[in-house]
C-alpha angles and dihedrals in degrees: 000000000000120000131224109260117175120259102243092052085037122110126202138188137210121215109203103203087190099046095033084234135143116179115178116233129199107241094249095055118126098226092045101040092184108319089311097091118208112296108110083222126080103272112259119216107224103096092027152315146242117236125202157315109264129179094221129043078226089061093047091043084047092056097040084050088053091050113089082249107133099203108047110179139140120255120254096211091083111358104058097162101109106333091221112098 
């Protein structure tokens, strides 16, 4: 069971089921707004879909590696540090 983490120390990541792609978001990304993207509409699941939210940016990498994505890495929109996951 997942705990709540706020939303600001929060990290996300987005499973992209056509491009075989997870990139990990910090929670107050733009493109990630707390795990709901940014679509006004409830996300759908059919292209893809948000996981989390995780306390560490490790616990969310640990869970994208474990997804059948082949390029795991963290977005650079909001996490710059390395860009390799």
């Amino acid at each position: 069971m997942q705990q709540r983490v706020p939303a600001s120390a929060a990290y996300f990541f987005y499973e992209n089921y056509v491009l075989g792609s997870a990139r990990i978001h910090a929670g107050w990304c733009g493109n990630c707004n707390d795990g709901r993207g940014k679509s006004r509409e409830p996300p759908g699941d059919e292209n893809g879909r948000w996981h989390g939210p995780f306390s560490t940016r490790q616990d969310a990498l640990r869970l994208a590696l474990a997804t059948r994505s082949k390029d795991v890495r963290n977005a650079l929109c909001c996490i710059r540090d390395s860009g390799e996951a």
